[in-house]
PDB file of C-alpha atoms in Angstrom:
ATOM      1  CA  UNK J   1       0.000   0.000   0.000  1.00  0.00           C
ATOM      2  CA  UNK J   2       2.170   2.911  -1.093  1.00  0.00           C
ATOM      3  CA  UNK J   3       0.808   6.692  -0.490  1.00  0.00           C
ATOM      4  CA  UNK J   4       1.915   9.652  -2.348  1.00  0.00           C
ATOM      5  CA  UNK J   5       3.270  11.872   0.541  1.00  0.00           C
ATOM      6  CA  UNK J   6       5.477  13.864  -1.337  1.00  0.00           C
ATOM      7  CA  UNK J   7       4.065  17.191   0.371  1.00  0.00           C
ATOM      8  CA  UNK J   8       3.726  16.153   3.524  1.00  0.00           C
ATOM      9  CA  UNK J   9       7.648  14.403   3.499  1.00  0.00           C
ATOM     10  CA  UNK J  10       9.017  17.512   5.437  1.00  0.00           C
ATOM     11  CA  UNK J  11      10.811  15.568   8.098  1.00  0.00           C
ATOM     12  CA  UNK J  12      13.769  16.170   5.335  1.00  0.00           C
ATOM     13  CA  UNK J  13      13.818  19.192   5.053  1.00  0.00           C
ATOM     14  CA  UNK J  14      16.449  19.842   2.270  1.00  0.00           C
ATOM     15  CA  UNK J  15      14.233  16.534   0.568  1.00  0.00           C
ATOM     16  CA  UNK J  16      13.179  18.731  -3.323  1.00  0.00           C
ATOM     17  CA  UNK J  17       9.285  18.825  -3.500  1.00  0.00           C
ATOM     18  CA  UNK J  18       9.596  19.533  -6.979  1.00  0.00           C
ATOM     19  CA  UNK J  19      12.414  19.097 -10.003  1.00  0.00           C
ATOM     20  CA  UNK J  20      12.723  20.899 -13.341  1.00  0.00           C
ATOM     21  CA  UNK J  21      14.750  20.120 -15.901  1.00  0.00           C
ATOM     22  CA  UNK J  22      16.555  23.095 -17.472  1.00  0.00           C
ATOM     23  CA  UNK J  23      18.929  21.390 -19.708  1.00  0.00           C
ATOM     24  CA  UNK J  24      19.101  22.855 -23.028  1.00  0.00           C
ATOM     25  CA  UNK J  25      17.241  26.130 -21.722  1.00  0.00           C
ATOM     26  CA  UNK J  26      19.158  29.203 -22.552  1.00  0.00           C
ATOM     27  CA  UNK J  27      19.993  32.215 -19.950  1.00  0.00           C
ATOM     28  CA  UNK J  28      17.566  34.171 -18.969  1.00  0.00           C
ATOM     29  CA  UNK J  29      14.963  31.710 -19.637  1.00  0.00           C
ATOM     30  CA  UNK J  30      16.551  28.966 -17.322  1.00  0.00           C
ATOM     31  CA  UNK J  31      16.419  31.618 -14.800  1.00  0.00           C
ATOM     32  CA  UNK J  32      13.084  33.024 -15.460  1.00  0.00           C
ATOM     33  CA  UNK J  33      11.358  29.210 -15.118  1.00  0.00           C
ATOM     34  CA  UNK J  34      13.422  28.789 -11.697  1.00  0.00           C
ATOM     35  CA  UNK J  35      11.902  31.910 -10.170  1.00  0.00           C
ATOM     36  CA  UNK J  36       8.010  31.248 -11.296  1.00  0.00           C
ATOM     37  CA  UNK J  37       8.452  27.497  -9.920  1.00  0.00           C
ATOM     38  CA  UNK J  38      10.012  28.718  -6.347  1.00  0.00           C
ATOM     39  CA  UNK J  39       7.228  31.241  -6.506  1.00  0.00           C
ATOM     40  CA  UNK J  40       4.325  28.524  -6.288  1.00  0.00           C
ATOM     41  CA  UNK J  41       6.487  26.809  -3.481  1.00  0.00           C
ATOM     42  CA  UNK J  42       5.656  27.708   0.012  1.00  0.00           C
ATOM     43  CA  UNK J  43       8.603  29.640   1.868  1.00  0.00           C
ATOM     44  CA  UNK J  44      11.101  26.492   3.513  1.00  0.00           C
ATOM     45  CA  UNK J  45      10.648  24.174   0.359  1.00  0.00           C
ATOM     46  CA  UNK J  46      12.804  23.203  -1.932  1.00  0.00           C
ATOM     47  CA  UNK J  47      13.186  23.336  -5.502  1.00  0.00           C
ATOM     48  CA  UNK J  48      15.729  20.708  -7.420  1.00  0.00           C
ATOM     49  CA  UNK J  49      16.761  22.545 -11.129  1.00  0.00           C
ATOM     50  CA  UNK J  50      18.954  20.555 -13.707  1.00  0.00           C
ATOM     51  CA  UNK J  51      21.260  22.944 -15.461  1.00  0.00           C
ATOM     52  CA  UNK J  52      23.573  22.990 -18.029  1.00  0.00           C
ATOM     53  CA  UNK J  53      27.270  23.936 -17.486  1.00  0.00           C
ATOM     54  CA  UNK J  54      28.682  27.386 -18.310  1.00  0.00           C
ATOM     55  CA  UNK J  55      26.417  30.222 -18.202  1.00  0.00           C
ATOM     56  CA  UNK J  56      23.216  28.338 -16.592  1.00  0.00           C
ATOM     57  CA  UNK J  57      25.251  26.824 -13.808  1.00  0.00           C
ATOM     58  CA  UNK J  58      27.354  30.358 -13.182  1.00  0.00           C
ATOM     59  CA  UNK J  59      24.348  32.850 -13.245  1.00  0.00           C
ATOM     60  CA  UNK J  60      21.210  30.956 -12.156  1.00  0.00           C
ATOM     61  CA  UNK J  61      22.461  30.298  -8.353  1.00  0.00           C
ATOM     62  CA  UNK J  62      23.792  33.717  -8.322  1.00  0.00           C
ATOM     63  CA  UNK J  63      20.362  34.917  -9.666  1.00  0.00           C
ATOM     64  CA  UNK J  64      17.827  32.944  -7.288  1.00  0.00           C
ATOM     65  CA  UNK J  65      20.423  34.516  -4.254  1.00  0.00           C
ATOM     66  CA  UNK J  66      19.958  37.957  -5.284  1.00  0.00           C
ATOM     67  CA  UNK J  67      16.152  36.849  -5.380  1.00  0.00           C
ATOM     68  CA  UNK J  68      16.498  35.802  -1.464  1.00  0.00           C
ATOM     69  CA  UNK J  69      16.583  32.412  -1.623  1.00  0.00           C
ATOM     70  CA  UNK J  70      19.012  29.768  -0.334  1.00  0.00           C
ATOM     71  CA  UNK J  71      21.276  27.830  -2.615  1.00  0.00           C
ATOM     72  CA  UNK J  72      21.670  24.320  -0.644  1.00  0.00           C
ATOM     73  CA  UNK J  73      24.160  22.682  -3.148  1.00  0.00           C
ATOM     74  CA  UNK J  74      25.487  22.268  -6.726  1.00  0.00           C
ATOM     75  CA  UNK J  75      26.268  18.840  -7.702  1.00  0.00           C
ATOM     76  CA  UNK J  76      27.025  17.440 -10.639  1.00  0.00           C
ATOM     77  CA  UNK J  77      24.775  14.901 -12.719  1.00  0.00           C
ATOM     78  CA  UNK J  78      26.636  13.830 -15.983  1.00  0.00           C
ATOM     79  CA  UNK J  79      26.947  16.796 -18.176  1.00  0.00           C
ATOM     80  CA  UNK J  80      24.954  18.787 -16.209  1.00  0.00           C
ATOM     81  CA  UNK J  81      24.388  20.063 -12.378  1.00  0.00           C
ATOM     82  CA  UNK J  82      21.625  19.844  -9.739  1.00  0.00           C
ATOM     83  CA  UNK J  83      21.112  22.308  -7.496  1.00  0.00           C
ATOM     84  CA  UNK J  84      19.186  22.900  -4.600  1.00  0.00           C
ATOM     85  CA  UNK J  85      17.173  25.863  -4.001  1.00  0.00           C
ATOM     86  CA  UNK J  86      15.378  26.390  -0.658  1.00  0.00           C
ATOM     87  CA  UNK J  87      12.807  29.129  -1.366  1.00  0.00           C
ATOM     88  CA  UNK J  88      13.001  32.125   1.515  1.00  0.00           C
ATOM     89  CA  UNK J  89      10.103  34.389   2.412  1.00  0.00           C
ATOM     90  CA  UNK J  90      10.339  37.312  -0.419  1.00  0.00           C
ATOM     91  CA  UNK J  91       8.879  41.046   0.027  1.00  0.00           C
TER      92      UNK J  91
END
């Protein structure tokens, strides 16, 4: 008997509640996405992003911390990186 409890899983709390996939997107869009998904998050979750290397991977962290938010980590997933983005109460 398996239940979907994927919003309700916040004994993790750096578990992602949502993932998108930005690989192939080009700057600003990448960037653009990441900030409308955070915004339909609820302040505390977190938001896994897939991003290309080079300009997606250098300005899209740098971008969602001048938003406010939290960058938990940057790993790397084949030709590409995941990071972690806890979204933070913005005005």
């Amino acid at each position: 008997m398996q239940m979907d409890t994927m919003n309700e899983h916040q004994n993790e709390s750096d578990t992602p509640v949502a993932e998108l996939d930005l690989r192939g997107v080009i700057c600003p869009y990448n960037f653009v996405k990441t900030k409308l998904k955070l915004e339909t998050l609820e302040q505390g979750q977190v938001l896994s992003v897939l991003l290309d290397d080079g300009d997606p991977i250098r300005n899209v962290p740098r971008s969602v911390e001048n938003e406010g938010h939290t960058v938990l980590s940057q790993e790397r997933v084949d030709q590409a990186y995941r990071v972690l983005i806890r979204r933070e109460e913005s005005d």
